[in-house]
Amino acid sequence: MAYETIIVEVEDHVAKITLNRPDALNALNDQLLGELVDALQDAEGNDKVRCIVITGSEKAFAAGADIKMMSEKSFVDVFAGNLFGPEADAIVRIRKPIIAAVSGYALGGGCELAMMCDFIIAADNAKFGQPEINLGVMAGMGGSQRLTRFIGKSKSMDMNLTGRFMDADEAERSGLVSRVVPAKKLTEEAMAAAGKIAEKSMITVMAVKEAVNRSYEVPLAEGLLFERRVFHSLFATEDQKEGMAAFAEKREAQFRDK
Ligand code: CAA
């Protein structure tokens, strides 16, 4: 599929997807979301891809859902059409790891897209926010749910009720992002992190992603049991034998995803 609103590059086992609607600060419209889902599913099915990075421009990761696309829609339009539901569900079903590399604005649906990824690396100029309240609506792709789990109720209420933006330092302090890097080095740092993940056993990587995500869905005792059983099951893989043998032999492991 030829894309018009994103750019996809595969390099050293990492698929980098760049959101590319510069005139609209990468606002998420139907076309961009459709192309993004298509590219993610393509990366999921491509054996050469072992990790995915989603990024935007220096000024904006994404300034939210496309307000111009939504402004004339009725309740019936958005409810019957399940606005953003299928795309959000498809993004979180991807089993390969996804890093969000965020520079500039990550607002509304942009912040929510970043939170759908497995972790966020922020440039020092990043600004996160859920300003939907200023439009007479509220977050619709996870801003009232995921953000609350990331940063706690008080800060989430503050962000969702006042619509204020959070800078990169506050986002790191609050647990929204895993690290902050200089804006000029964002792509390099995100690709390096993705490269590190790409060196691991893909079986183990997918198991870790499932287990960490499970912690959001089930009570602690269930999550711990799930983790223990997945840990046990990894002993059935050749990569476990290889990883432990390589440690004993003081060499790099050569994982084969088996
Ligand atoms: N949708 C559509 N177009 C957008 C947009 C959006 N979310 N954000 C920016 N744009 C467009 C602007 O309309 C403008 O286009 P024109 O030149 O054609 O007018 C262009 O991008 C550049 O934007 P600005 O001139 O506004 O740039 P700025 O530097 O002055 O301000 C900004 C930047 C603070 C991010 C500002 O653009 C802004 O506040 N954007 C909207 C942010 C927002 O409210 N996001 C939430 C959307 S609703 C949502 O996401 C729902 C959900 O949860 C699913």
Coordinates of C-alpha atoms and ligand atoms in Angstrom, one line a residue:
M1 CA 0.0 0.0 0.0
A2 CA 1.3 3.5 -0.9
Y3 CA 1.0 5.8 2.0
E4 CA 0.4 9.5 1.9
T5 CA 0.2 10.5 5.6
I6 CA 3.0 8.3 7.0
I7 CA 6.5 7.3 6.0
V8 CA 7.7 3.7 6.7
E9 CA 11.4 2.8 6.7
V10 CA 12.8 -0.6 7.7
E11 CA 16.4 -0.5 8.8
D12 CA 18.3 -3.1 10.9
H13 CA 15.2 -5.0 11.9
V14 CA 13.4 -1.9 13.1
A15 CA 10.4 -0.4 11.3
K16 CA 10.3 3.4 11.8
I17 CA 6.9 4.9 11.1
T18 CA 6.9 8.7 10.8
L19 CA 3.5 10.4 11.0
N20 CA 3.6 12.9 8.2
R21 CA 0.8 15.5 8.0
P22 CA 3.0 18.5 8.6
D23 CA 0.3 21.1 7.7
A24 CA -2.0 19.7 10.4
L25 CA 0.7 19.0 13.0
N26 CA 0.1 15.3 12.3
A27 CA -3.5 15.4 13.4
L28 CA -5.0 12.0 13.3
N29 CA -7.6 11.7 10.6
D30 CA -9.2 8.5 9.2
Q31 CA -6.6 8.2 6.4
L32 CA -3.6 8.6 8.8
L33 CA -5.1 6.1 11.3
G34 CA -5.9 3.6 8.5
E35 CA -2.4 3.9 7.1
L36 CA -0.9 3.6 10.5
V37 CA -2.8 0.4 11.3
D38 CA -2.0 -1.0 7.9
A39 CA 1.7 -0.3 8.4
L40 CA 1.7 -1.8 11.9
Q41 CA 0.0 -4.9 10.7
D42 CA 2.5 -5.2 7.9
A43 CA 5.4 -4.8 10.3
E44 CA 3.8 -7.5 12.5
G45 CA 3.7 -9.9 9.6
N46 CA 7.2 -9.0 8.4
D47 CA 9.9 -11.4 9.7
K48 CA 12.6 -8.8 9.1
V49 CA 10.9 -6.5 11.6
R50 CA 11.7 -7.1 15.3
C51 CA 10.7 -3.7 16.8
I52 CA 8.7 -0.7 15.7
V53 CA 9.2 3.0 16.4
I54 CA 6.4 5.5 15.9
T55 CA 7.5 9.1 15.6
G56 CA 6.4 12.5 14.2
S57 CA 8.1 15.8 13.4
E58 CA 10.3 17.9 15.6
K59 CA 7.3 20.2 16.2
A60 CA 4.6 17.6 16.7
F61 CA 4.3 13.9 17.4
A62 CA 0.6 14.5 16.8
A63 CA -1.6 17.4 17.9
G64 CA -4.6 15.2 18.5
A65 CA -7.5 13.7 16.6
D66 CA -8.3 15.9 13.5
I67 CA -10.7 18.5 14.9
K68 CA -11.8 19.6 11.4
M69 CA -12.7 16.0 10.5
M70 CA -14.8 15.7 13.7
S71 CA -16.4 19.1 14.1
E72 CA -19.6 18.4 12.1
K73 CA -20.2 14.9 13.2
S74 CA -23.3 14.0 15.2
F75 CA -23.6 11.6 18.2
V76 CA -25.2 9.1 15.8
D77 CA -22.3 9.4 13.4
V78 CA -19.6 8.8 16.0
F79 CA -21.5 6.2 18.1
A80 CA -22.7 4.1 15.1
G81 CA -19.4 4.5 13.3
N82 CA -17.5 3.7 16.6
L83 CA -15.1 6.7 16.0
F84 CA -11.5 5.7 16.7
G85 CA -12.5 2.3 18.3
P86 CA -11.3 -0.1 15.6
E87 CA -8.0 1.7 15.1
A88 CA -7.2 1.9 18.8
D89 CA -8.1 -1.8 19.2
A90 CA -6.0 -2.8 16.3
I91 CA -2.9 -0.8 17.5
V92 CA -3.0 -2.4 21.0
R93 CA -3.3 -5.9 19.4
I94 CA 0.1 -5.6 17.8
R95 CA 2.4 -8.2 19.6
K96 CA 5.7 -6.8 18.5
P97 CA 7.2 -4.0 20.7
I98 CA 6.4 -0.4 19.8
I99 CA 8.3 2.6 21.0
A100 CA 6.8 6.1 20.8
A101 CA 9.5 8.7 20.0
V102 CA 7.9 12.0 20.9
S103 CA 9.1 15.4 20.0
G104 CA 7.0 18.5 20.3
Y105 CA 3.2 18.2 20.9
A106 CA 1.6 15.0 21.9
L107 CA -1.9 16.2 22.6
G108 CA -5.3 14.5 22.8
G109 CA -5.2 11.5 20.5
G110 CA -1.5 12.1 20.0
C111 CA -0.8 11.6 23.7
E112 CA -3.2 8.7 23.6
L113 CA -1.4 7.1 20.6
A114 CA 1.9 7.5 22.5
M115 CA 0.4 5.7 25.5
M116 CA -0.8 2.8 23.3
C117 CA 2.8 2.2 22.5
D118 CA 4.9 0.1 24.9
F119 CA 7.0 2.9 26.2
I120 CA 7.6 6.6 25.4
I121 CA 11.0 8.2 24.8
A122 CA 10.5 12.0 24.9
A123 CA 12.6 14.7 23.4
D124 CA 13.3 17.6 25.9
N125 CA 10.9 19.8 23.9
A126 CA 8.0 17.4 24.2
K127 CA 4.6 18.6 25.5
F128 CA 1.9 16.2 26.6
G129 CA -1.7 17.1 27.2
Q130 CA -5.4 16.1 27.1
P131 CA -6.9 19.4 26.0
E132 CA -10.2 17.9 24.7
I133 CA -12.0 19.7 27.5
N134 CA -11.4 23.0 25.6
L135 CA -13.3 21.6 22.7
G136 CA -16.4 20.6 24.7
V137 CA -15.5 16.9 24.7
M138 CA -13.2 14.6 26.6
A139 CA -10.5 12.1 25.8
G140 CA -11.7 9.3 23.6
M141 CA -8.7 7.0 23.1
G142 CA -7.5 6.3 26.6
G143 CA -6.7 9.8 28.0
S144 CA -8.9 9.3 31.0
Q145 CA -7.9 5.7 31.6
R146 CA -4.3 5.0 30.5
L147 CA -3.1 8.4 31.6
T148 CA -4.6 7.9 35.1
R149 CA -2.7 4.5 35.4
F150 CA 0.5 6.1 34.2
I151 CA 0.5 9.3 36.4
G152 CA -2.2 8.7 39.1
K153 CA -5.6 10.3 39.7
S154 CA -4.6 13.7 40.8
K155 CA -2.3 14.6 37.9
S156 CA -4.6 12.9 35.4
M157 CA -7.6 14.9 36.7
D158 CA -5.5 18.1 36.5
M159 CA -4.5 17.3 32.9
N160 CA -8.0 16.2 31.7
L161 CA -9.9 19.0 33.6
T162 CA -7.6 22.0 33.0
G163 CA -6.3 20.9 29.6
R164 CA -2.8 22.1 30.6
F165 CA 0.3 20.7 28.9
M166 CA 3.0 18.7 30.8
D167 CA 6.6 19.2 29.7
A168 CA 9.1 16.4 29.3
D169 CA 10.7 16.7 32.7
E170 CA 7.3 16.5 34.5
A171 CA 6.3 13.6 32.2
E172 CA 9.4 11.7 33.2
R173 CA 9.0 12.6 36.9
S174 CA 5.3 11.4 36.7
G175 CA 6.1 8.1 35.0
L176 CA 4.5 8.9 31.6
V177 CA 7.8 8.6 29.7
S178 CA 10.7 6.2 30.3
R179 CA 13.5 8.7 29.4
V180 CA 14.1 12.2 28.1
V181 CA 16.8 12.9 25.5
P182 CA 17.9 16.0 23.6
A183 CA 15.5 16.7 20.7
K184 CA 18.3 16.4 18.1
K185 CA 19.1 12.9 19.4
L186 CA 15.6 11.6 19.7
T187 CA 15.6 9.4 16.5
E188 CA 19.1 8.1 17.2
E189 CA 18.2 7.2 20.9
A190 CA 14.8 5.6 19.9
M191 CA 16.4 3.6 17.1
A192 CA 19.2 2.5 19.5
A193 CA 16.7 1.3 22.1
A194 CA 14.7 -0.5 19.3
G195 CA 18.0 -2.0 18.1
K196 CA 18.7 -3.4 21.6
I197 CA 15.3 -5.0 21.7
A198 CA 15.7 -6.4 18.2
E199 CA 18.8 -8.3 19.4
K200 CA 16.7 -10.3 21.9
S201 CA 14.7 -13.5 21.4
M202 CA 11.4 -12.4 19.7
I203 CA 9.6 -15.1 21.7
T204 CA 10.8 -13.7 25.0
V205 CA 10.2 -10.1 23.9
M206 CA 6.5 -10.9 23.0
A207 CA 6.1 -12.8 26.3
V208 CA 7.4 -9.8 28.2
K209 CA 5.1 -7.4 26.4
E210 CA 2.1 -9.7 27.1
A211 CA 3.0 -10.1 30.8
V212 CA 3.5 -6.4 31.5
N213 CA 0.3 -5.5 29.7
R214 CA -1.5 -8.2 31.7
S215 CA -0.6 -6.2 34.9
Y216 CA -3.1 -3.6 33.8
E217 CA -5.9 -6.1 33.3
V218 CA -5.9 -8.5 36.2
P219 CA -5.5 -8.5 40.0
L220 CA -2.0 -8.9 41.3
A221 CA -2.3 -12.6 42.3
E222 CA -3.5 -13.5 38.8
G223 CA -0.8 -11.4 37.2
L224 CA 1.9 -13.0 39.2
L225 CA 0.6 -16.4 38.4
F226 CA 0.5 -15.5 34.7
E227 CA 4.1 -14.2 34.9
R228 CA 5.3 -17.3 36.7
R229 CA 3.7 -19.7 34.2
V230 CA 5.1 -17.7 31.2
F231 CA 8.5 -17.7 32.8
H232 CA 8.2 -21.5 33.2
S233 CA 7.1 -21.9 29.6
L234 CA 10.2 -20.0 28.3
F235 CA 12.3 -23.0 29.5
A236 CA 10.7 -24.9 26.6
T237 CA 12.5 -22.6 24.1
E238 CA 15.9 -23.1 22.5
D239 CA 16.6 -19.4 23.2
Q240 CA 16.5 -20.1 26.9
K241 CA 19.2 -22.8 26.5
E242 CA 21.2 -20.5 24.3
G243 CA 20.9 -17.5 26.5
M244 CA 22.0 -19.4 29.6
A245 CA 24.8 -21.3 27.8
A246 CA 26.1 -18.0 26.4
F247 CA 26.2 -16.5 29.9
A248 CA 28.2 -19.5 31.2
E249 CA 30.6 -19.4 28.2
K250 CA 31.0 -15.6 28.5
R251 CA 29.9 -14.9 24.9
E252 CA 27.0 -13.0 23.2
A253 CA 23.9 -15.1 22.9
Q254 CA 22.8 -15.9 19.3
F255 CA 19.0 -16.1 19.6
R256 CA 17.0 -17.9 16.9
D257 CA 13.4 -17.2 18.0
K258 CA 12.9 -20.8 18.7
Ligands
CAA1 N1 -6.8 18.8 14.2 C1 -6.8 19.5 13.0 N2 -5.9 20.4 12.7 C2 -5.0 20.8 13.6 C3 -5.0 20.2 14.9 C4 -5.9 19.2 15.2 N3 -5.9 18.5 16.4 N4 -3.9 20.7 15.6 C5 -3.4 21.6 14.8 N5 -4.0 21.6 13.6 C6 -3.7 22.5 12.4 C7 -4.1 23.9 12.7 O1 -5.5 24.1 12.4 C8 -3.3 24.7 11.7 O2 -3.8 24.5 10.4 P1 -4.1 25.8 9.5 O3 -2.7 26.4 9.3 O4 -4.7 25.3 8.3 O5 -5.0 26.7 10.3 C9 -2.0 23.9 11.7 O6 -2.3 22.6 12.3 C10 -0.9 24.5 12.6 O7 -1.5 24.7 13.9 P2 -1.5 26.1 14.7 O8 -1.4 27.2 13.8 O9 -2.6 26.1 15.7 O10 0.0 25.9 15.4 P3 0.4 26.6 16.8 O11 1.9 26.4 16.9 O12 -0.1 28.0 16.9 O13 -0.3 25.8 17.9 C11 -1.1 23.7 19.0 C12 0.0 24.4 18.1 C13 -1.0 24.3 20.5 C14 -0.8 22.3 19.1 C15 -2.5 24.0 18.5 O14 -2.5 23.7 17.1 C16 -3.6 23.2 19.1 O15 -4.0 23.6 20.2 N6 -4.1 22.1 18.4 C17 -5.2 21.4 18.9 C18 -4.9 20.5 20.1 C19 -6.1 19.7 20.5 O16 -7.1 20.3 21.0 N7 -6.0 18.4 20.5 C20 -7.1 17.5 20.9 C21 -7.9 17.1 19.7 S1 -9.4 16.2 20.1 C22 -8.9 14.6 20.4 O17 -7.7 14.2 20.3 C23 -10.0 13.6 20.7 C24 -9.5 12.3 21.3 O18 -9.1 12.2 22.4 C25 -9.6 11.1 20.5

